[in-house]
PDB file of C-alpha atoms in Angstrom:
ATOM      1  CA  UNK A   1       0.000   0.000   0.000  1.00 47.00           C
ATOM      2  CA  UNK A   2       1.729   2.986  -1.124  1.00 66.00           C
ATOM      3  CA  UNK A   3       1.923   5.921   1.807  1.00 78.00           C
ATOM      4  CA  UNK A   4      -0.327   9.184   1.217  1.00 80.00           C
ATOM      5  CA  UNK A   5       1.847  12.127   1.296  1.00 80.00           C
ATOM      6  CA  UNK A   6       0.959  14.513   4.408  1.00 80.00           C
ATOM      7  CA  UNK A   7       0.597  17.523   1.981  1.00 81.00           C
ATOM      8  CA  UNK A   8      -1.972  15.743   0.568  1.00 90.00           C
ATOM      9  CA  UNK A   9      -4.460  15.197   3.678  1.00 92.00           C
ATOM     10  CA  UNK A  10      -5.888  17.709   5.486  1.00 94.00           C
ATOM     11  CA  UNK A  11      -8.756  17.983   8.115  1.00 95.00           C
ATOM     12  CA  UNK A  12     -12.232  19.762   7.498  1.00 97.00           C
ATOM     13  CA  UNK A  13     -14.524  20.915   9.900  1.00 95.00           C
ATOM     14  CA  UNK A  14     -17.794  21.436   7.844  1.00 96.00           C
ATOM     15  CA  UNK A  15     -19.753  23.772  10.652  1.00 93.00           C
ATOM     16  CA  UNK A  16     -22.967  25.001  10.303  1.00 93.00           C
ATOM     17  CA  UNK A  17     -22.133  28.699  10.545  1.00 93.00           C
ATOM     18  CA  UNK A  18     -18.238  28.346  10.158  1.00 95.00           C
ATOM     19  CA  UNK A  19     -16.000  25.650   8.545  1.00 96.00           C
ATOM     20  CA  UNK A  20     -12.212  25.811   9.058  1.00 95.00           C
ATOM     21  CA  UNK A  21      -9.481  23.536   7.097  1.00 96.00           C
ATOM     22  CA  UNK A  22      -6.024  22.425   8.123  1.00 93.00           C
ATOM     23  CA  UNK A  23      -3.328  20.205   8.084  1.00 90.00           C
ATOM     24  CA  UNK A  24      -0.849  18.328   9.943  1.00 86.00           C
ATOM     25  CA  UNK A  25       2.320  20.028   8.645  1.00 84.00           C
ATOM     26  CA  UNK A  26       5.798  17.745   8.108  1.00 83.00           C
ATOM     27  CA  UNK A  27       7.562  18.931  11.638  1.00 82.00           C
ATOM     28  CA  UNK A  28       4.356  18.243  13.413  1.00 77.00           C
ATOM     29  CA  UNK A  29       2.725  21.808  13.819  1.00 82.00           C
ATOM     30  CA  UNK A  30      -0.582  22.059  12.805  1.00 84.00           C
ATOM     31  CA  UNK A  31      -1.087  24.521  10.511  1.00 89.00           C
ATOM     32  CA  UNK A  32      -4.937  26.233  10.067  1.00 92.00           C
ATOM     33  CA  UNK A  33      -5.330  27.660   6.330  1.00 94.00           C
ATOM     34  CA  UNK A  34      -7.011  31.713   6.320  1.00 92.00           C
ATOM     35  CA  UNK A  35      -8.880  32.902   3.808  1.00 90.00           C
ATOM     36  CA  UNK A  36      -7.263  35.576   2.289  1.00 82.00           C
ATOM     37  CA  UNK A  37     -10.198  38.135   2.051  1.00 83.00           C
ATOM     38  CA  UNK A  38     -11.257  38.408   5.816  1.00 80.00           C
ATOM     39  CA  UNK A  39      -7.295  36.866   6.995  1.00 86.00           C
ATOM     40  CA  UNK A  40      -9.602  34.272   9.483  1.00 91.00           C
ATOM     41  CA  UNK A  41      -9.374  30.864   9.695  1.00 93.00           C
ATOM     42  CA  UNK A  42     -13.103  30.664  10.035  1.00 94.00           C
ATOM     43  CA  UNK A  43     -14.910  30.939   7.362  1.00 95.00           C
ATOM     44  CA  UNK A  44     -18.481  31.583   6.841  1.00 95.00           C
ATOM     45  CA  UNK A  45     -20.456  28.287   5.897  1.00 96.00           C
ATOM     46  CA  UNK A  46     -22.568  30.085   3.064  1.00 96.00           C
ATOM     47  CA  UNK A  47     -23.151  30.162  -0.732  1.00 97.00           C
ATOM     48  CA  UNK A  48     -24.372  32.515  -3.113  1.00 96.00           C
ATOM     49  CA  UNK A  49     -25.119  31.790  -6.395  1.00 95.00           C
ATOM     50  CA  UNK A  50     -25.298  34.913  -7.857  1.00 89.00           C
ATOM     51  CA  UNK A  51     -27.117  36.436 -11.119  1.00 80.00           C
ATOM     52  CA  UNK A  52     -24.341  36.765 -12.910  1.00 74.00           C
ATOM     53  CA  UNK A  53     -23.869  32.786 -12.663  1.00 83.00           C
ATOM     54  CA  UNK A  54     -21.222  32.520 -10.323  1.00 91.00           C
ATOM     55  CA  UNK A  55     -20.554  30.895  -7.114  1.00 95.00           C
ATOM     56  CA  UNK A  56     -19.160  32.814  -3.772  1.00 95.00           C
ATOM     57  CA  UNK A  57     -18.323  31.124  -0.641  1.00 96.00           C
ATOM     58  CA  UNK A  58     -17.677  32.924   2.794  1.00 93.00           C
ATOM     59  CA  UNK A  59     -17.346  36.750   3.899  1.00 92.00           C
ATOM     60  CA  UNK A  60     -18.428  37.615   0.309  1.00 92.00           C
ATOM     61  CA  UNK A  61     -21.225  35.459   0.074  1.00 93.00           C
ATOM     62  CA  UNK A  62     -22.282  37.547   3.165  1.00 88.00           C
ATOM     63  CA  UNK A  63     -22.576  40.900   1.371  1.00 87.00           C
ATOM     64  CA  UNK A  64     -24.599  39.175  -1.291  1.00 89.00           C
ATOM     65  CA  UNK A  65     -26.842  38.193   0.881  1.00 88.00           C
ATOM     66  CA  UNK A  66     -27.671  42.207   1.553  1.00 87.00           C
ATOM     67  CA  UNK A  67     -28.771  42.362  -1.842  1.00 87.00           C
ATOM     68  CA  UNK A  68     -29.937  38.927  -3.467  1.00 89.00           C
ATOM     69  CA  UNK A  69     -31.416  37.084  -0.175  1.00 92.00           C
ATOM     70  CA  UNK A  70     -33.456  34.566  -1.968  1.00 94.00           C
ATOM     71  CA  UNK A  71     -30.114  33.227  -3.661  1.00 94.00           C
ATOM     72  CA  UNK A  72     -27.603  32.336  -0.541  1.00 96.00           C
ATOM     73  CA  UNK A  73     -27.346  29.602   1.212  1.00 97.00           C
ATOM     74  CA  UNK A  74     -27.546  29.069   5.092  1.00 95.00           C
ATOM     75  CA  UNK A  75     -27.956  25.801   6.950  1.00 94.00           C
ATOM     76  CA  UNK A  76     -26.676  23.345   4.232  1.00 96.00           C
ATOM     77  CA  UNK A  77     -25.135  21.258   6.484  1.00 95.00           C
ATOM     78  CA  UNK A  78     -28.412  20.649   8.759  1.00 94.00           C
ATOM     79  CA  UNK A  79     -30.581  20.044   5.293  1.00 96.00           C
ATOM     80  CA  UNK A  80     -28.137  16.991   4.656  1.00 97.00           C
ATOM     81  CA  UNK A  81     -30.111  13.909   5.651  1.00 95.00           C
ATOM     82  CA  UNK A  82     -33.441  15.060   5.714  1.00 96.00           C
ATOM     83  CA  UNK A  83     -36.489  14.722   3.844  1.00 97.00           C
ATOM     84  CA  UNK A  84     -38.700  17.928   2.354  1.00 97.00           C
ATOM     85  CA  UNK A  85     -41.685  17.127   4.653  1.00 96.00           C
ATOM     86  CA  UNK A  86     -39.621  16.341   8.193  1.00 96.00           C
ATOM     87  CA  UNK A  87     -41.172  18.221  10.565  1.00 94.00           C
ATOM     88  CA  UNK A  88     -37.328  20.056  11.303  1.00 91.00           C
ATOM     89  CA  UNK A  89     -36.963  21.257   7.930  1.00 95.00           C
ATOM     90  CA  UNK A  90     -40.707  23.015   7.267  1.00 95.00           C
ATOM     91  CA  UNK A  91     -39.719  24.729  10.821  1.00 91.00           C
ATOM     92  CA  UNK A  92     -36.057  26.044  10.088  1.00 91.00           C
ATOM     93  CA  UNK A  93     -37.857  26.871   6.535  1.00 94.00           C
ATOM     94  CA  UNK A  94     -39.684  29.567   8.408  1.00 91.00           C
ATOM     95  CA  UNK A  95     -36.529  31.279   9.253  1.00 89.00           C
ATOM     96  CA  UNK A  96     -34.928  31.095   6.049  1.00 94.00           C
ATOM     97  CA  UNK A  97     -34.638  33.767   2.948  1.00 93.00           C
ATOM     98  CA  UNK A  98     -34.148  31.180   0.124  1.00 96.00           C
ATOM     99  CA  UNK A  99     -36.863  28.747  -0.602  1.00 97.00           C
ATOM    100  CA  UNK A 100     -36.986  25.099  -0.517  1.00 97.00           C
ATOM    101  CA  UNK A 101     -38.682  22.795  -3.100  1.00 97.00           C
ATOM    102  CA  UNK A 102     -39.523  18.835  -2.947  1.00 96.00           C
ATOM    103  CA  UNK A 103     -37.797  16.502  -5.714  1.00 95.00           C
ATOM    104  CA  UNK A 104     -39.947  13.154  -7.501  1.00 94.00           C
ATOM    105  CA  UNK A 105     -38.389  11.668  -3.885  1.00 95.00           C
ATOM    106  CA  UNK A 106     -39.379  13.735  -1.373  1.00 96.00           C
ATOM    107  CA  UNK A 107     -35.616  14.674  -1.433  1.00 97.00           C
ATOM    108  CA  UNK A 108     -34.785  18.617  -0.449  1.00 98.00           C
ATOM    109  CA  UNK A 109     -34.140  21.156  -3.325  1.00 97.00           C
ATOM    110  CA  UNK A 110     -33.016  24.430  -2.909  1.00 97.00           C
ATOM    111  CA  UNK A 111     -34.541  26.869  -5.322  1.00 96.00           C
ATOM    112  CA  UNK A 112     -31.143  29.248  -6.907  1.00 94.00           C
ATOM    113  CA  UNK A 113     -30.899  31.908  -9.967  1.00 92.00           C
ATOM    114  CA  UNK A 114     -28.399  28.427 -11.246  1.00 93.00           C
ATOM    115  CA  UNK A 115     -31.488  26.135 -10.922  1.00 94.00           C
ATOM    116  CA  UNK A 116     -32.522  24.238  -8.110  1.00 96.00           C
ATOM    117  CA  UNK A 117     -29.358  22.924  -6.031  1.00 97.00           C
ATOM    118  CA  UNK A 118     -29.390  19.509  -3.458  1.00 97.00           C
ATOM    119  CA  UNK A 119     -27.698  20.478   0.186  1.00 98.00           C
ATOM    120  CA  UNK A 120     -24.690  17.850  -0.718  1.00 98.00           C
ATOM    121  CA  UNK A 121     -23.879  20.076  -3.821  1.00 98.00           C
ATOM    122  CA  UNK A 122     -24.146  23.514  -1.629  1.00 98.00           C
ATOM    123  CA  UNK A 123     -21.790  21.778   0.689  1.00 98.00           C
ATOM    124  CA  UNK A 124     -19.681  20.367  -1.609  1.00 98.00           C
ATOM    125  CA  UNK A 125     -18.983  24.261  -2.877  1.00 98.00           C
ATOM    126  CA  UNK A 126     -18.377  25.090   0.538  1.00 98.00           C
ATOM    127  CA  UNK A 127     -15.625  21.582   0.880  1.00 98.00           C
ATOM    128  CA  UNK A 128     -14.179  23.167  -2.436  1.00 97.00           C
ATOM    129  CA  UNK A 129     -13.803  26.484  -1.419  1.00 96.00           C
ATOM    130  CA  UNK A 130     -11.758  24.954   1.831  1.00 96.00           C
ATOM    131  CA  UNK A 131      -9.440  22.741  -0.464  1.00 95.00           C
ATOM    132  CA  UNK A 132      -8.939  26.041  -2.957  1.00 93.00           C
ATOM    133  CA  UNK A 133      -7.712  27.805   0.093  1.00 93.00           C
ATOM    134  CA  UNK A 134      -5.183  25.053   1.238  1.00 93.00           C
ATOM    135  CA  UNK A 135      -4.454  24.604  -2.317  1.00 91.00           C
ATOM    136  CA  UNK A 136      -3.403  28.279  -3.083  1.00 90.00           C
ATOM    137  CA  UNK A 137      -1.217  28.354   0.580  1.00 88.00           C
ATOM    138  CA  UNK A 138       0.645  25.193   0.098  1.00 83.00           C
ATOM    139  CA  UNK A 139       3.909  24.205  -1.505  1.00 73.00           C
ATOM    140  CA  UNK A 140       2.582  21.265  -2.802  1.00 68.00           C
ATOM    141  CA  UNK A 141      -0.681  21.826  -3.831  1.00 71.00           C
ATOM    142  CA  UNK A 142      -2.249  18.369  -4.304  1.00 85.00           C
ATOM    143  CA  UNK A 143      -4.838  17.372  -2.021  1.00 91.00           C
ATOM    144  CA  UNK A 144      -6.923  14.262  -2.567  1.00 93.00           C
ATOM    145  CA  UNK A 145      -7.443  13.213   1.121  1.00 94.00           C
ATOM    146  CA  UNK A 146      -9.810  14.336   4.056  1.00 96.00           C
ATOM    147  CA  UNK A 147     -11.639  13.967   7.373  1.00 96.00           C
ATOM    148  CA  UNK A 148     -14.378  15.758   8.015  1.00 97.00           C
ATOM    149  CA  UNK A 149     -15.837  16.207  11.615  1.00 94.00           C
ATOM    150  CA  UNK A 150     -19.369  15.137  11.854  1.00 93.00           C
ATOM    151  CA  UNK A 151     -21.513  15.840  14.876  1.00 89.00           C
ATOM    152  CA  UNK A 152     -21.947  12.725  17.218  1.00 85.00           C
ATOM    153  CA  UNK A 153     -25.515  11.507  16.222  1.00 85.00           C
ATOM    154  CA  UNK A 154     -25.861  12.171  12.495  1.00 90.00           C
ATOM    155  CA  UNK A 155     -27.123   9.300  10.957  1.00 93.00           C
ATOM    156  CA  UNK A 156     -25.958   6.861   8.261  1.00 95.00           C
ATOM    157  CA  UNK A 157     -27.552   8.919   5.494  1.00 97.00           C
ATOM    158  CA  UNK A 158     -26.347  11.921   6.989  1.00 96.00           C
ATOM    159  CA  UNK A 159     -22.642  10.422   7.035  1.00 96.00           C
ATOM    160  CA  UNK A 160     -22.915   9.614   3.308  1.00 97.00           C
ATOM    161  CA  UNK A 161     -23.896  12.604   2.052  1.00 98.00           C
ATOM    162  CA  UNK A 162     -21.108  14.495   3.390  1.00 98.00           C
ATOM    163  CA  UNK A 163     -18.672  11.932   1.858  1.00 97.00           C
ATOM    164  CA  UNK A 164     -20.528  12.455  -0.849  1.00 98.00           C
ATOM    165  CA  UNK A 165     -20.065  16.180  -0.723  1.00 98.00           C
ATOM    166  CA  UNK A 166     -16.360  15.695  -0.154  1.00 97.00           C
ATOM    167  CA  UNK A 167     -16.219  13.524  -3.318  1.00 97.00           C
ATOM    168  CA  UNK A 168     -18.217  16.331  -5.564  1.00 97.00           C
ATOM    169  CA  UNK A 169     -15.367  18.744  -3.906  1.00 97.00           C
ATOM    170  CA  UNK A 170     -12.634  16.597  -5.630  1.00 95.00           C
ATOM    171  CA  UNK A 171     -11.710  14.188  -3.422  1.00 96.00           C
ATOM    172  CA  UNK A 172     -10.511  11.098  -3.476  1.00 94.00           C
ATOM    173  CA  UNK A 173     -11.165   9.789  -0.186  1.00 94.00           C
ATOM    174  CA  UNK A 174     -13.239  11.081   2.838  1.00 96.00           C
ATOM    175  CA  UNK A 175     -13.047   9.493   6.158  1.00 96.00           C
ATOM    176  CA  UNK A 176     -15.378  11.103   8.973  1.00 96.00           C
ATOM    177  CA  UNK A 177     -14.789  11.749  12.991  1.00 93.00           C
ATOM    178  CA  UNK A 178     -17.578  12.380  15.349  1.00 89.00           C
ATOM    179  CA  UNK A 179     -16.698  16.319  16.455  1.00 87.00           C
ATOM    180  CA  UNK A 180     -16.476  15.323  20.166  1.00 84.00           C
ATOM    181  CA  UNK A 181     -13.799  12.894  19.423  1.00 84.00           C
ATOM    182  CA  UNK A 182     -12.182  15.172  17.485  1.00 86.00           C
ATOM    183  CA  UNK A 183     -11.589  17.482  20.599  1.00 83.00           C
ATOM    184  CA  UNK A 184     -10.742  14.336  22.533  1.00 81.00           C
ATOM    185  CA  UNK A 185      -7.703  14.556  20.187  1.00 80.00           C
ATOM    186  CA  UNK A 186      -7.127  17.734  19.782  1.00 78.00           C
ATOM    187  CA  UNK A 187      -6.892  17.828  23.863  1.00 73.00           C
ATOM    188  CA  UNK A 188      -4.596  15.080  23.833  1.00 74.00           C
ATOM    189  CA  UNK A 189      -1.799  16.537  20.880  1.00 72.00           C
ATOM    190  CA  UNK A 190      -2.106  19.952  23.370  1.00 69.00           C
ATOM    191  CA  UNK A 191      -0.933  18.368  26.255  1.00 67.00           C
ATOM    192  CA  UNK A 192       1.228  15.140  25.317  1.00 62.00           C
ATOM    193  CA  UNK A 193       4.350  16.769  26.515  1.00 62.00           C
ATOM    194  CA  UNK A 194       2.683  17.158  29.545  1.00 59.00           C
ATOM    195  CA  UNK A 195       3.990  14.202  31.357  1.00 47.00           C
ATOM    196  CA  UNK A 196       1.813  15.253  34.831  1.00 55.00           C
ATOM    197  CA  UNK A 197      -1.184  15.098  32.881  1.00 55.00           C
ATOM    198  CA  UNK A 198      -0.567  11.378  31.255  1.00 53.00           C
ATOM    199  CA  UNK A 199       1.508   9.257  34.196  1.00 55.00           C
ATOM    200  CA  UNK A 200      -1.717   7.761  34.779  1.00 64.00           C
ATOM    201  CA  UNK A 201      -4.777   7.114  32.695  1.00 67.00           C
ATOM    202  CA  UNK A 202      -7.279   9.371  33.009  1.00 78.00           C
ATOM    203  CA  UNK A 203     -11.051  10.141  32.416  1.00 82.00           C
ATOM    204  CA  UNK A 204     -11.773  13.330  29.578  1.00 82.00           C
ATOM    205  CA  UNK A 205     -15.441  15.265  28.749  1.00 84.00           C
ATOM    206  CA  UNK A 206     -15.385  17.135  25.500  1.00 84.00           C
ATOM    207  CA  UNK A 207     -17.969  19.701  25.767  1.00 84.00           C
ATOM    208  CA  UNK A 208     -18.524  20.996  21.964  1.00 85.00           C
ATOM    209  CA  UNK A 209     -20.719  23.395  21.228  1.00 88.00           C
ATOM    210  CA  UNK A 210     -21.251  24.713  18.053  1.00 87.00           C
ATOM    211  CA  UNK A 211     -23.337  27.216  15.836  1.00 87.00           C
ATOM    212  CA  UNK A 212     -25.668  24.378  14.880  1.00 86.00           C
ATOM    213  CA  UNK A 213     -24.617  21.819  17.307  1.00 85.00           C
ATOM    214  CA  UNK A 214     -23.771  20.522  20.543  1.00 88.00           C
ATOM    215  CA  UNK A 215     -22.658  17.583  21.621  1.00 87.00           C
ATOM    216  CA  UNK A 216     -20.304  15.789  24.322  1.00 86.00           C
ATOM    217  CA  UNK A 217     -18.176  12.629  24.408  1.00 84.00           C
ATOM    218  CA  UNK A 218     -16.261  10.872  27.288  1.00 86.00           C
ATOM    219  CA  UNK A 219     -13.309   9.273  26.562  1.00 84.00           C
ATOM    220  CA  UNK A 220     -10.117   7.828  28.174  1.00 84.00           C
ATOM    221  CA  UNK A 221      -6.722   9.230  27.693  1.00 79.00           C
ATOM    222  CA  UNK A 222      -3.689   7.667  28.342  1.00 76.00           C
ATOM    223  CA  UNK A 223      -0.174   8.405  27.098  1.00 68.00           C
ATOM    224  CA  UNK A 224      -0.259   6.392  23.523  1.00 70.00           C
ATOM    225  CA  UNK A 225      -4.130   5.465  23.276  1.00 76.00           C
ATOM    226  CA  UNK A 226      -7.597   7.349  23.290  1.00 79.00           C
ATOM    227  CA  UNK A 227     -10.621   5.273  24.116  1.00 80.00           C
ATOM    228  CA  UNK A 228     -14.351   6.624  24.021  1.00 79.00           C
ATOM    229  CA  UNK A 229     -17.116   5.364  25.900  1.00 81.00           C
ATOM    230  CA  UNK A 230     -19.637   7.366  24.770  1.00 81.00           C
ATOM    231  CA  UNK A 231     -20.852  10.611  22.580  1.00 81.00           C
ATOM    232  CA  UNK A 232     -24.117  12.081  22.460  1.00 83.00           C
ATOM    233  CA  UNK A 233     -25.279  15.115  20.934  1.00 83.00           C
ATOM    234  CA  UNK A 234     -28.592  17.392  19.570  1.00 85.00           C
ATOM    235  CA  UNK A 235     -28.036  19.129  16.618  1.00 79.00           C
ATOM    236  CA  UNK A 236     -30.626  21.444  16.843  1.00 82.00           C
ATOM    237  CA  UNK A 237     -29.172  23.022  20.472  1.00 86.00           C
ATOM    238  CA  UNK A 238     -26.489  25.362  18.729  1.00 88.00           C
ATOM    239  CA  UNK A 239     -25.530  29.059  18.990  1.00 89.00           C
ATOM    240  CA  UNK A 240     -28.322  29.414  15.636  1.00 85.00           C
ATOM    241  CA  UNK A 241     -31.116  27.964  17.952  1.00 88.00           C
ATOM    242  CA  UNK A 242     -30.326  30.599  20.507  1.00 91.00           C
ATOM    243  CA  UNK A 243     -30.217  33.300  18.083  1.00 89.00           C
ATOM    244  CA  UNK A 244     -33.678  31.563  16.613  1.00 86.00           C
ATOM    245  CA  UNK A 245     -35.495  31.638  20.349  1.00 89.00           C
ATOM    246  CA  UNK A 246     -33.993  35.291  20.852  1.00 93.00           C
ATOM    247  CA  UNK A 247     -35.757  36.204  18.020  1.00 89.00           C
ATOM    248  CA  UNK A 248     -38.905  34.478  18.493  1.00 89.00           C
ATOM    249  CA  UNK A 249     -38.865  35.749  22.052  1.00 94.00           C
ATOM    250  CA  UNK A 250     -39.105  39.368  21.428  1.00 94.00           C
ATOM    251  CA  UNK A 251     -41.207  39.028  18.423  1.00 92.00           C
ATOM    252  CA  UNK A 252     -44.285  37.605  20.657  1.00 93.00           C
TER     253      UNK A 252
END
């Protein structure tokens, strides 16, 4: 089996208001890839497709939404999965600018000025726009590998359209990690020097919450293993569903 280069792989988090890409660098640093327009790692998860037939991802997406609403896209990642008539999507619906349509399927289309788009393709522009970034900032600018952070209790469809995203992106290969765990690990690279922290095995809570989701996972750490018990997680109790309630609240 012939060994994937490390410039090659890189690590996604698809969020539901932000999404981030980066990579574990040759000499071990990690290395978090900015967007050149706003200089922030985090970049807005949302598409436009504009008039004038083109596609814009992030901070300028934003300023299209000021004047072309009905064409940019928020939420893609919590449409993946999901039917036109679940009960979830006719309420989020509500709150949205664009409008949503029903396929032959019952499947979820999103009605655009460049016809009606699926929530794996609007995603999969977002999973571009991340590997473009990386791309244009790396020596080597191949990259055909990725994991993408999930949150803890999407389902199996949910899971396969998001590799399925990745693939319409470009990529070769996807492999997912449930967010939690990816904390769990992140936690455990921050602190392996740390030989106080690791003499003994010990017992770790990731407490992630997100714009769309939060969730929690309880794992055991010890110096050259990570073992989780258990993650749970609602993706529907996220900074958005606060802003949501706010709003509701002082409209009644």
């Amino acid at each position: 089996m012939n060994k994937i280069p490390y410039y090659s792989v890189v690590g996604i988090d698809l969020g539901t208001t932000f999404s981030t890409i980066g990579r574990v660098e040759n000499n071990g640093q990690i290395n978090l890839f900015k967007d050149g327009i706003s200089s922030s790692e985090w970049i807005p998860s949302i598409v436009a497709y504009t008039n004038g037939q083109d596609i814009i991802v992030g901070k300028l997406a934003l300023e299209e939404q000021r004047k072309h609403p009905e064409n940019v896209i928020t939420d893609a990642k919590r449409m993946l999965g999901h039917k036109y008539s679940d009960p979830i999507i006719q309420e989020l619906s509500k709150k949205w600018l664009f409008k949503i349509d029903s396929d032959e399927n019952g499947d979820i289309l999103i009605k655009t000025s460049m016809g009606p788009k699926t929530p794996v393709e609007v995603c999969s522009e977002i999973i571009r726009y991340l590997i473009e970034l990386a791309s244009e900032q790396s020596a080597n600018n191949s990259i055909t590998h990725a994991i993408i952070s999930v949150p803890a209790n999407y389902s199996s469809r949910q899971r396969d359209e998001t590799k399925k995203a990745g693939q319409m992106a470009g990529l070769e290969e996807v492999h997912l990690i449930n967010e939690p765990t990816a904390g769990i690990i992140s936690y455990w690279f921050s602190n392996y020097d740390d030989c106080n922290n690791f003499c003994n095995s010990k017992k770790v809570i990731t407490f992630d919450f997100g714009g769309g989701t939060l969730d929690i996972s309880i794992a055991e750490v010890e110096k050259n293993k990570i073992e989780s018990y258990d993650v749970e997680g609602n993706m529907f109790l996220g900074g958005r569903d606060i802003d949501n309630n706010l709003v509701d609240y002082y409209l009644k």
